[in-house]
Structure formats: C-alpha cells, structure tokens
Backbone as JSON, one array per atom type, in Angstrom:
{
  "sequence": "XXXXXXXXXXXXXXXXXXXXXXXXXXXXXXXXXXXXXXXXXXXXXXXXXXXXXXXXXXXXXXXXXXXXXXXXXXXXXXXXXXXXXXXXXXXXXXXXXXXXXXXXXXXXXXXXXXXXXXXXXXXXXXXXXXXXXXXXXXXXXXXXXXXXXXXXXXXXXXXXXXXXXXXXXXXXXXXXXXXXXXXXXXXXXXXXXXXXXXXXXXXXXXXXXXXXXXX",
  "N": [[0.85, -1.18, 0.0], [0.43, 2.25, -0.72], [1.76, 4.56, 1.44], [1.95, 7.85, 2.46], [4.71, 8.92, 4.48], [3.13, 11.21, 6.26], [0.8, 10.28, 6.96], [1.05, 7.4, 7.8], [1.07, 4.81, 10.37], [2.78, 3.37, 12.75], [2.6, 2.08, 15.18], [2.07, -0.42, 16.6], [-0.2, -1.86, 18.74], [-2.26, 0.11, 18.52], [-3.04, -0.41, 15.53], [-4.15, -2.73, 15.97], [-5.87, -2.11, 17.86], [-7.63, -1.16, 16.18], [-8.18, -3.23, 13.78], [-10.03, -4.61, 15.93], [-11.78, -2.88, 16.97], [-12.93, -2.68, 13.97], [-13.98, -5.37, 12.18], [-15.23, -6.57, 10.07], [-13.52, -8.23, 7.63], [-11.68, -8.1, 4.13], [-9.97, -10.55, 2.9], [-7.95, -11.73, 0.13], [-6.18, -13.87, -1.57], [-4.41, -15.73, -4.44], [-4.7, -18.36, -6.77], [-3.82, -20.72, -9.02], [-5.59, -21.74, -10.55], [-7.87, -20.18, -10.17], [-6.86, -17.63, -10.23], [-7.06, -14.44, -9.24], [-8.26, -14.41, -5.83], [-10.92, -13.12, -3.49], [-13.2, -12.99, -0.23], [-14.83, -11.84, 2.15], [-15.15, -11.17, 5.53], [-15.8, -11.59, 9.16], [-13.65, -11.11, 11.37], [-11.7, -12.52, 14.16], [-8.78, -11.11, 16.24], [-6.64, -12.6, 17.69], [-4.09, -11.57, 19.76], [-2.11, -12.47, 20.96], [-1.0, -14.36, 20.19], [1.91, -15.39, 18.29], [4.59, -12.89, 16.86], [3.01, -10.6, 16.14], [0.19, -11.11, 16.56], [-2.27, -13.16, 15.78], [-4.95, -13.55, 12.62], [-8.19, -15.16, 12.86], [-10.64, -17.08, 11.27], [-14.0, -17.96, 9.61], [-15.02, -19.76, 6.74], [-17.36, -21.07, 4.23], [-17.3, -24.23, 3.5], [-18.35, -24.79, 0.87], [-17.01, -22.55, -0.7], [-15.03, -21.31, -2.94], [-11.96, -20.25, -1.8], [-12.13, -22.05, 0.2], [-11.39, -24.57, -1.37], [-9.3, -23.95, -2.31], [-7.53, -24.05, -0.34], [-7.17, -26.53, 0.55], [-4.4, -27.63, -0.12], [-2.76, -26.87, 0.86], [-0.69, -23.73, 2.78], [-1.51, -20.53, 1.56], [-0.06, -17.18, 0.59], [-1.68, -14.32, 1.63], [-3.74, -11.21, 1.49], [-4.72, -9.42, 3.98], [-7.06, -7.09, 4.35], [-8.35, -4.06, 6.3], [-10.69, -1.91, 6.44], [-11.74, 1.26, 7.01], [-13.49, 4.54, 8.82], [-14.34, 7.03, 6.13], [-14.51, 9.6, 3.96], [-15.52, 12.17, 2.13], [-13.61, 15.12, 0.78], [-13.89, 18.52, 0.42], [-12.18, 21.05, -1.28], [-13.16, 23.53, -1.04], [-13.38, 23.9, 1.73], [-10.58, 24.34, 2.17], [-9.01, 26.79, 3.69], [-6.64, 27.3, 2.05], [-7.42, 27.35, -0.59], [-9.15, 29.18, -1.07], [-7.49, 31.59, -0.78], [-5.5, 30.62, -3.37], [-6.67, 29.47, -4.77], [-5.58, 27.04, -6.14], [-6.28, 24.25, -5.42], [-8.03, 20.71, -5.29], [-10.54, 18.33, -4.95], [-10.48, 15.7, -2.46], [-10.15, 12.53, -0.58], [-10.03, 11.08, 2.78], [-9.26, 8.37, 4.9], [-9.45, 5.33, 6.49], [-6.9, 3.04, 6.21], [-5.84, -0.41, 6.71], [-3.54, -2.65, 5.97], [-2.57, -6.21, 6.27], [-0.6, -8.82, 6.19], [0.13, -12.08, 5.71], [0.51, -15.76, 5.93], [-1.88, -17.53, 4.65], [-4.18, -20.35, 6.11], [-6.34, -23.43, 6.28], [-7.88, -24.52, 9.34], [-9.01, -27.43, 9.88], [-10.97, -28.79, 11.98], [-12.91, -29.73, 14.61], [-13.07, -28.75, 17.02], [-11.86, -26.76, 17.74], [-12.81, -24.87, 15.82], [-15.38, -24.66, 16.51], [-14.99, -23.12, 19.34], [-13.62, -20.76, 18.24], [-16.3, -19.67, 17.05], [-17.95, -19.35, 19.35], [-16.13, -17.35, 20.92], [-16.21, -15.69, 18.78], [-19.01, -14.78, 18.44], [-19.58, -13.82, 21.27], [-17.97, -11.45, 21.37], [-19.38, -10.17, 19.8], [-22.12, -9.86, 20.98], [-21.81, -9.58, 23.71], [-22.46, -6.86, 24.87], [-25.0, -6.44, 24.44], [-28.76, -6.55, 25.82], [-29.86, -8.87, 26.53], [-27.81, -11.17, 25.53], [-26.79, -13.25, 22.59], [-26.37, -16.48, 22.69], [-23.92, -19.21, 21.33], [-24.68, -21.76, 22.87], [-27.28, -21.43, 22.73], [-28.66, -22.28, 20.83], [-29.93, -25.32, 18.99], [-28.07, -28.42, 20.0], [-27.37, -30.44, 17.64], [-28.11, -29.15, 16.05], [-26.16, -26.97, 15.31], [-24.06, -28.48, 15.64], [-24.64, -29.44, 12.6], [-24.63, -26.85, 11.11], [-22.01, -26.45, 11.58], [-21.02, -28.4, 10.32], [-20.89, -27.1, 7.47], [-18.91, -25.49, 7.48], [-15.6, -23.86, 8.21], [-12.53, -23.11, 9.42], [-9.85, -20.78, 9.51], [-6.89, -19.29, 9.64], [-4.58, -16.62, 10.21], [-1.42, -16.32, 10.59], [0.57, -13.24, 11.6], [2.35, -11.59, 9.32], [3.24, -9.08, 8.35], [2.58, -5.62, 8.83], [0.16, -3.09, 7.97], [-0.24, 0.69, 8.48], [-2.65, 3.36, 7.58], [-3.65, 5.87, 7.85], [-4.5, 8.49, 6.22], [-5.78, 11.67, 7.18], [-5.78, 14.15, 6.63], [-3.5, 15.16, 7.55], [-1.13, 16.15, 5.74], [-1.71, 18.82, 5.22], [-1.87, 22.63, 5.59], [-2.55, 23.76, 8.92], [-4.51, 25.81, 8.82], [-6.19, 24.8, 7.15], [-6.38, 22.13, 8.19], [-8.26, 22.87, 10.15], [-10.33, 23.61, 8.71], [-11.47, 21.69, 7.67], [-12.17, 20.15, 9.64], [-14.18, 21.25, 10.74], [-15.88, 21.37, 8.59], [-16.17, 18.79, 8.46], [-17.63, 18.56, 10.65], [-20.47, 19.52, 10.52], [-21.4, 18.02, 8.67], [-24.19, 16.44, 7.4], [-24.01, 13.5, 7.73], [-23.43, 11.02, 9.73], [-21.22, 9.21, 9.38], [-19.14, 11.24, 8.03], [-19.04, 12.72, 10.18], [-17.54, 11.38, 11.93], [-14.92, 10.72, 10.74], [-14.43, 13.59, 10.99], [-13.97, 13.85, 13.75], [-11.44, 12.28, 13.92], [-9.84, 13.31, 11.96], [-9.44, 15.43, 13.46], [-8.22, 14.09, 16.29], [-5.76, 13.13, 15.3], [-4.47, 15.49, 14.27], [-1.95, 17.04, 13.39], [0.57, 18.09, 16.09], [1.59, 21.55, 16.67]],
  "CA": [[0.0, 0.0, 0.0], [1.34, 3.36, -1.13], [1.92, 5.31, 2.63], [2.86, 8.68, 2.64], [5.06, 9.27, 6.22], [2.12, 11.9, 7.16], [-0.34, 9.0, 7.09], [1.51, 6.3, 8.15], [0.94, 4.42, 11.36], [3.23, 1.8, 12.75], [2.27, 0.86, 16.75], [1.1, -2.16, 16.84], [-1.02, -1.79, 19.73], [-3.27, 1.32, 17.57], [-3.39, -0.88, 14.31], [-4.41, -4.1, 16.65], [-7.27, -1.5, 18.51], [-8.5, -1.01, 14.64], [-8.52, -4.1, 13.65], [-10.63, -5.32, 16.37], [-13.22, -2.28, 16.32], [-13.66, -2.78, 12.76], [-13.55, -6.58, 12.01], [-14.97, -7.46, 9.23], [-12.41, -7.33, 5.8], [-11.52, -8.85, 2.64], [-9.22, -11.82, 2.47], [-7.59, -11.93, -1.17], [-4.83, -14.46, -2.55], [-3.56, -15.71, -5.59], [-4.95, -19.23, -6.74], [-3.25, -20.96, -9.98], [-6.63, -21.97, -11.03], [-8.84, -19.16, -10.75], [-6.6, -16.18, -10.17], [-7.37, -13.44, -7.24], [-9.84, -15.31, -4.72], [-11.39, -11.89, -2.47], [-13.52, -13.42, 0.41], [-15.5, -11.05, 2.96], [-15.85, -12.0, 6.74], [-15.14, -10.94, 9.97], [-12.44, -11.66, 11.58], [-11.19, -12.4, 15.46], [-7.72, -11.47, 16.48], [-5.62, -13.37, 18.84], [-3.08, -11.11, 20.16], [-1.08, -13.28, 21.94], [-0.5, -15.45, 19.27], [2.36, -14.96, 17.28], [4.88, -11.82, 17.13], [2.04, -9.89, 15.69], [-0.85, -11.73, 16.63], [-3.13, -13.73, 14.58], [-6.5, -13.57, 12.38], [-9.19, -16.16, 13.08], [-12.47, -16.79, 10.84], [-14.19, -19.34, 9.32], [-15.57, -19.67, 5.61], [-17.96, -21.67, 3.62], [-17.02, -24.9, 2.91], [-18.28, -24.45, -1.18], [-16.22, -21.27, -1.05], [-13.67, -21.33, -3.99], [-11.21, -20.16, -0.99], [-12.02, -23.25, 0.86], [-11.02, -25.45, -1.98], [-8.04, -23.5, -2.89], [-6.58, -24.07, 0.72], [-6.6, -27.92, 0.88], [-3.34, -28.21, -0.89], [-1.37, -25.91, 2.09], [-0.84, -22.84, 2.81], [-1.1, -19.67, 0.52], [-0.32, -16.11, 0.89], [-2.44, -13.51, 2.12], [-3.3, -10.28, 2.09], [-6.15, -9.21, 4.38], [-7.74, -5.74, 4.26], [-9.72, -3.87, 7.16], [-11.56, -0.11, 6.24], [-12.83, 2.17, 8.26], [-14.63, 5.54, 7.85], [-14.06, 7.73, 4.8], [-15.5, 10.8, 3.77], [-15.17, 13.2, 0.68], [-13.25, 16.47, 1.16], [-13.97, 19.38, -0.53], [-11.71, 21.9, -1.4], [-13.9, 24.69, 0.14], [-12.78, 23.66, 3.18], [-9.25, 25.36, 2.5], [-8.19, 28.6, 3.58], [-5.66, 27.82, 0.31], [-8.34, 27.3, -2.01], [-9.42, 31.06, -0.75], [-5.68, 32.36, -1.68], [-5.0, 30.81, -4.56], [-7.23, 28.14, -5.16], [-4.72, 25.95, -6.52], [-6.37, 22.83, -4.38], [-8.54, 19.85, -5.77], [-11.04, 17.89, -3.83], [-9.5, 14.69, -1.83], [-10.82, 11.5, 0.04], [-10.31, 10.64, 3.84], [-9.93, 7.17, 5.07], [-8.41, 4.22, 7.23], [-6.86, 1.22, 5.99], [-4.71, -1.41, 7.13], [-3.49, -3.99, 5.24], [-2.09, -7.37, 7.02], [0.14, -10.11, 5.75], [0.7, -13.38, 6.13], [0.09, -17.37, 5.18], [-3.67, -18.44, 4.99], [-4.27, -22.1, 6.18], [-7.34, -24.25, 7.1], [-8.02, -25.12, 10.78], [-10.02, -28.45, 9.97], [-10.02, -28.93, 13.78], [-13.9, -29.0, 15.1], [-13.32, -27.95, 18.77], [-11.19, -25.57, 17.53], [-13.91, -24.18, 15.25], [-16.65, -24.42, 17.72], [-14.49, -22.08, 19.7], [-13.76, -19.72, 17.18], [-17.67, -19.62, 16.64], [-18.36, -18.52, 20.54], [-15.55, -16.02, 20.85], [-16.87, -13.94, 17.48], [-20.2, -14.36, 19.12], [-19.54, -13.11, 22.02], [-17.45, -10.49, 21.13], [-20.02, -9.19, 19.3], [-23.17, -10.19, 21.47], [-21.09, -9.1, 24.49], [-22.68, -5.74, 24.8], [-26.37, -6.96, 24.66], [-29.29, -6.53, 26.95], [-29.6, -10.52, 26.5], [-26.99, -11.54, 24.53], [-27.22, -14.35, 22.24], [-25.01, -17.75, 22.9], [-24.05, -20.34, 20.75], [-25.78, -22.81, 22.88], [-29.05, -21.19, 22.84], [-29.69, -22.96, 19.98], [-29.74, -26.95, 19.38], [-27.21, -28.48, 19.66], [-27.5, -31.05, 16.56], [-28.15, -27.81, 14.99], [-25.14, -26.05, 15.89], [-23.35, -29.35, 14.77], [-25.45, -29.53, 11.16], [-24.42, -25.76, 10.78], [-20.58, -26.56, 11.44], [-19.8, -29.0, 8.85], [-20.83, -26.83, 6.34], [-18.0, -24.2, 7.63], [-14.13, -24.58, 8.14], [-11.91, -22.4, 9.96], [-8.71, -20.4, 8.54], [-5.85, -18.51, 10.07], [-3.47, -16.05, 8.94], [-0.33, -15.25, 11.44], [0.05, -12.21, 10.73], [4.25, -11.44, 9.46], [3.67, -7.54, 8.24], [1.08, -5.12, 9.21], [0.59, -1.71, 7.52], [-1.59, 1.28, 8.45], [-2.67, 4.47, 6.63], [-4.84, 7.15, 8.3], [-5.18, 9.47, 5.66], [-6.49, 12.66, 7.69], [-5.2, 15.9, 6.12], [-2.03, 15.61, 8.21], [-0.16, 16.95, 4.88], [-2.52, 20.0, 5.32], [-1.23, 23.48, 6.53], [-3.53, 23.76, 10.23], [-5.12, 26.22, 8.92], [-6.55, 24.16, 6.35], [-7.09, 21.25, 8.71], [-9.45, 23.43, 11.0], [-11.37, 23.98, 7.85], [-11.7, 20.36, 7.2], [-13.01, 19.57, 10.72], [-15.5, 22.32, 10.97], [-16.5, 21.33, 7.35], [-17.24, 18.0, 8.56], [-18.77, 18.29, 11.95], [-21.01, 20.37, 10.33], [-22.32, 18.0, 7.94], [-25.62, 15.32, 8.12], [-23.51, 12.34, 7.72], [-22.69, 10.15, 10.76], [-19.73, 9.18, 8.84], [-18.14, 12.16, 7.97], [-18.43, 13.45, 11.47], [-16.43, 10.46, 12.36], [-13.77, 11.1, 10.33], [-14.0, 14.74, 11.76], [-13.2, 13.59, 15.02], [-10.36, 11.5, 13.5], [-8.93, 14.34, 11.62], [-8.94, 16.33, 14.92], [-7.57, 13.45, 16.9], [-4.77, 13.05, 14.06], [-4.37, 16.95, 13.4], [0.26, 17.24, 13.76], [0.95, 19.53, 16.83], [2.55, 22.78, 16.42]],
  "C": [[0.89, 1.24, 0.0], [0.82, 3.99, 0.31], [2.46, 6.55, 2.81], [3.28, 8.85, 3.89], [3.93, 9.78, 6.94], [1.07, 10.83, 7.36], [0.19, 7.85, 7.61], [1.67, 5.86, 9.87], [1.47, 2.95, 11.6], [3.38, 1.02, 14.21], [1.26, 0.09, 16.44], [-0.2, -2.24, 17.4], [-2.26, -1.07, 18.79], [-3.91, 0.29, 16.34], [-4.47, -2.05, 14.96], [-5.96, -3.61, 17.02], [-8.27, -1.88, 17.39], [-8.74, -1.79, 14.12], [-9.85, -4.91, 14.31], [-12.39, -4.5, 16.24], [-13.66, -2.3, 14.65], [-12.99, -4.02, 12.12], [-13.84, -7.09, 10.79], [-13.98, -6.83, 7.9], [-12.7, -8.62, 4.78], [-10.17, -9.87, 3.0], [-8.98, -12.02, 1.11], [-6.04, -12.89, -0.88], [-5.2, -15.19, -3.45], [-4.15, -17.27, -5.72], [-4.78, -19.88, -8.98], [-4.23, -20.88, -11.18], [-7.69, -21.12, -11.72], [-8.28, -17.62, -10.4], [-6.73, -15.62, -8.75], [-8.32, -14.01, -7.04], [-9.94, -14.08, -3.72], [-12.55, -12.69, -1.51], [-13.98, -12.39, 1.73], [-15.83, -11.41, 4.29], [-15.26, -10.97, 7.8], [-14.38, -11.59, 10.81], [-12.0, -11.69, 13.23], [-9.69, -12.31, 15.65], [-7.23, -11.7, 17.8], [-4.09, -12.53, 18.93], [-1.81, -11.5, 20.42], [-0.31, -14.15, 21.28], [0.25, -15.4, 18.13], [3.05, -13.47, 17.81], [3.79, -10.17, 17.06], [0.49, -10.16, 15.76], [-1.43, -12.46, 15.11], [-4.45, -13.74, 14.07], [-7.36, -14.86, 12.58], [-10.78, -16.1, 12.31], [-12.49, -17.92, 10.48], [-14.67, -18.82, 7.25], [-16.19, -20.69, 5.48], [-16.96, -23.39, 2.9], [-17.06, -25.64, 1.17], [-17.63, -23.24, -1.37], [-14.66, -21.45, -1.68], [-12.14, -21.02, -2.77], [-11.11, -21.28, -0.57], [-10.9, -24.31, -0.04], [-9.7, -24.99, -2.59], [-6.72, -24.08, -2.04], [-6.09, -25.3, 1.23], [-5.26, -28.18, 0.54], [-2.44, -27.46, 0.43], [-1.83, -24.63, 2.4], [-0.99, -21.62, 2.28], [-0.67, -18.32, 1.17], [-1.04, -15.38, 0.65], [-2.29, -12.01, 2.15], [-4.75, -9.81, 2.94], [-6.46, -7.36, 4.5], [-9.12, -4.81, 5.45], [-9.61, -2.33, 6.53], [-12.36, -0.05, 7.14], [-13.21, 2.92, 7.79], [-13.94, 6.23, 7.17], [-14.79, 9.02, 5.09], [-14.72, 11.32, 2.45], [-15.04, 14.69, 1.06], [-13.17, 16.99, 0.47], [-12.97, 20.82, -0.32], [-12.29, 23.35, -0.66], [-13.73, 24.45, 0.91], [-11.65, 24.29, 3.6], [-9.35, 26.49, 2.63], [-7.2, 28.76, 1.86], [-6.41, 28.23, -0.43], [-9.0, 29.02, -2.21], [-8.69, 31.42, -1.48], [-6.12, 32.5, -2.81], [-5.64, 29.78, -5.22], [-6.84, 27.08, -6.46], [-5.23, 24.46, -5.52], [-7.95, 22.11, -5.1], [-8.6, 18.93, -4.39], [-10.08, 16.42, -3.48], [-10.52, 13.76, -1.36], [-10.1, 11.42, 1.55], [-10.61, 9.56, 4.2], [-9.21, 6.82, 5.8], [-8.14, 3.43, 6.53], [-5.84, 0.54, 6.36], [-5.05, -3.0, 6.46], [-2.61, -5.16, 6.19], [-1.82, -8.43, 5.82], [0.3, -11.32, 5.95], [0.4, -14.69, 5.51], [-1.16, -17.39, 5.79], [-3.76, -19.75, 4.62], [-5.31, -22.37, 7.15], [-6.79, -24.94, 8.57], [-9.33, -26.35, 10.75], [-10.24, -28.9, 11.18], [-12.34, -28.64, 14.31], [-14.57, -27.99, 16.6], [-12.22, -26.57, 18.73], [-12.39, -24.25, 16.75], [-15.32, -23.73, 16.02], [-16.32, -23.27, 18.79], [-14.2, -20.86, 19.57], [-15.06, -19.16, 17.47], [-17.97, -18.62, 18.08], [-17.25, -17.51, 20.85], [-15.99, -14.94, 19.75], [-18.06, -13.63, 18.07], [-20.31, -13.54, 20.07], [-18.53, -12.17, 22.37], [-18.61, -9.26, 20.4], [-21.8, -8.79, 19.64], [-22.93, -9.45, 23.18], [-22.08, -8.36, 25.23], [-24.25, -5.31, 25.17], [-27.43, -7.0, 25.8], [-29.61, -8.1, 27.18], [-28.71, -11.12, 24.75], [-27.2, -13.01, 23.87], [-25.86, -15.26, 22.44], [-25.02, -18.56, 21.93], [-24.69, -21.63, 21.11], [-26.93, -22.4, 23.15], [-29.49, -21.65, 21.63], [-29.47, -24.94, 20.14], [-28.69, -27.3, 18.99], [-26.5, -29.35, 18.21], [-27.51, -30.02, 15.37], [-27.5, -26.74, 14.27], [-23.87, -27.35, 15.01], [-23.52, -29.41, 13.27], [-24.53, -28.36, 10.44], [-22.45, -26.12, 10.28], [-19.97, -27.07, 10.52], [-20.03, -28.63, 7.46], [-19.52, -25.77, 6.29], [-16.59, -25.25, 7.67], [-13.05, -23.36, 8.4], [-10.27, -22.15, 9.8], [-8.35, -19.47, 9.9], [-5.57, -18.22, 9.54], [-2.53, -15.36, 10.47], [0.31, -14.27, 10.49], [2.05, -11.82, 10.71], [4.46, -9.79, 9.2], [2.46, -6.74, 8.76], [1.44, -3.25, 8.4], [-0.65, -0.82, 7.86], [-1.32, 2.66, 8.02], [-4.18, 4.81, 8.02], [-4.92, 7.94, 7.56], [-6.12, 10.6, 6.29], [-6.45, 13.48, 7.52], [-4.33, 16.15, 7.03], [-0.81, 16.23, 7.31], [-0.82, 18.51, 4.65], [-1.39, 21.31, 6.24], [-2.88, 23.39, 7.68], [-4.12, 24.42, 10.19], [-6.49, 25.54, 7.98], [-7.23, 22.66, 7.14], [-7.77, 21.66, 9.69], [-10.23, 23.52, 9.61], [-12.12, 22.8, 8.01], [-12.58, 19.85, 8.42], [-14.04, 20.21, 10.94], [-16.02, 21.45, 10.15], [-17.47, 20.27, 8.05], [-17.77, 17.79, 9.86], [-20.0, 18.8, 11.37], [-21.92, 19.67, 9.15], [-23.41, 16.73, 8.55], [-25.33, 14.61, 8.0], [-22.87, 11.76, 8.79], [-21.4, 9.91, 10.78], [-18.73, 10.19, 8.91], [-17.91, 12.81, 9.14], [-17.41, 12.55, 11.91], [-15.47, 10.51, 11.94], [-13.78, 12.5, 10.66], [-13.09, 14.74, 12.78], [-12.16, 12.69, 14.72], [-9.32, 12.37, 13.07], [-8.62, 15.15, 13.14], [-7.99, 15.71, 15.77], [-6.27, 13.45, 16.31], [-4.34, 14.22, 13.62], [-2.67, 16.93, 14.7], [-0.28, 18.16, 14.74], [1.58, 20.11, 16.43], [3.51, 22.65, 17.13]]
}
C-alpha cells in the first residue's frame, strides 16, 4: 500500500485497537486456477498469538477459498476499512488564496500479511464460533449464545463451515487525515465536517482532529 510518512501508522497496539473495532475485511490471494480469490468476513484477532498476533475466521465450505486451501498454505493479504468521507476543497483557507487545491478523500486502511491455512479442527472451530459471538453479542441486553440454539443444529451448521488462520508477518496502516494540510486548512476540514448530516463524515472529523500534527 502506497503510505505517505504523514499518514503512516506503525504501533502495533493502535493498528491491533482497529482491527478489532472494525472486524470485518476482505481476504484476497492468488490461486493458480482461478486467479485473485477476495472473500468477505469478519475476523477475530488473537493477540497473543504470534509476534504480531493472529486472524481467526471461518468460511464456507463451497467457497472457492475453501477449496483452494486444501493443498497448504497460501499467501495472504487481508484488508480492514474504516470511515471515509469526501473532502472538498472549500474547506481550504488555500483554495481562498490561490485556489490551486482539488477535492481529496479521507480514510483508514490497514493492510495485514501473512500465510492463509485451514483449521479443519472442530473444537477448535466451535471455539472460534463462541468467541466472534460473544465479542459481538457481548454488549447486549440478553446476549445471544451459541448454545441457545440446538445443539445437533449447531453441529449440522458446522460442517458446512471450516476455519482459517493467517499469522500475521507484516502489518501496515494508513490514516489518511489531512495531516499533509497546513492547520489552517485542517481546521477547515473539521469544521467542514462536523457540520455536515452524515454520521460518517463526522467520524472522520473527530479523526482528523484526533490526528491533526501539533505545532
């Protein structure tokens, strides 16, 4: 991923946060057969596991991925996004000047590396299954469990799935916030977007602000 320094984020810990609040991504590699394989899920990481921790999901057992991965391991690249927005030049004080400035985009992304390999393993998978759950049920005024349903049912469900890793060997992150901005220019940008009716773009407001270089 192309990183300019002003965007570029390389604690661990920060990328790891982002990862976990925004889980699900893309899974792409390389398959002799049919080319780029892209794959959509969300993803649990295991911290602990590994210099860099590791991803945890499952997929479809008819999923062209699935059948790619029997032979070993492949490489990986996995993909998490966060919020975006569209920045408009009216936002600069430059564009005032000398309006030499063209609109821009605003985003997160972090890309992750490593080998993707099946966890045919069912108590491993069953595990998997109640940690995503209740990571994401957690929070709930009655949260839902994996055994609140049957358990034959819960079994039925499983062997249509099949559970993948990826230790993770590089990690890269981009914030893109108008940190190559002069500050007068990135007060524009945050007004602009607190100020508009999009949930989103306020969120990347408060991102650019959080992210706005000290003097």
């Amino acid at each position: 991923m192309y990183i300019p320094r002003s965007f570029a984020e390389h604690d661990v810990p920060t990328i790891h946060n982002f990862i976990e609040a925004n889980p699900l991504a893309a899974i792409v590699s390389a398959s002799p057969a049919d080319g780029l394989i892209a794959t959509h899920l969300p993803l649990v990481l295991d911290r602990a596991a590994g210099p860099m921790g590791t991803l945890i999901g499952h997929l479809a057992r008819a999923n062209p991925h699935s059948r790619h991965l029997t032979g070993g391991s492949v490489a990986a690249l996995v993909i998490f996004a966060g919020p975006d927005a569209y920045i408009t030049p009216s936002w600069y004080q430059t564009k005032k000047e000398t309006g030499r400035d063209v609109p821009t985009w605003n985003y997160v992304a972090i890309h992750v590396y490593g080998k993707l390999h099946l966890r045919d393993d069912p108590a491993f998978l069953r595990a998997h299954l109640e940690t995503l759950t209740n990571a994401h049920e957690g929070s709930r005024e009655h949260p839902w469990h994996v055994s609140d349903a049957p358990e034959e049912y819960i079994v039925q469900q499983m062997q249509a799935i099949v559970a993948v890793e990826v230790p993770i060997d590089r990690l890269e992150g981009k914030w893109k916030m108008s940190q190559n901005r002069r500050d007068v220019d990135i007060a524009g940008v945050i007004d602009g977007l607190a100020k508009s009716g999009k949930a989103m773009d306020r969120e990347v407001g408060a991102i650019v602000s959080e992210r706005r270089p000290k003097s």
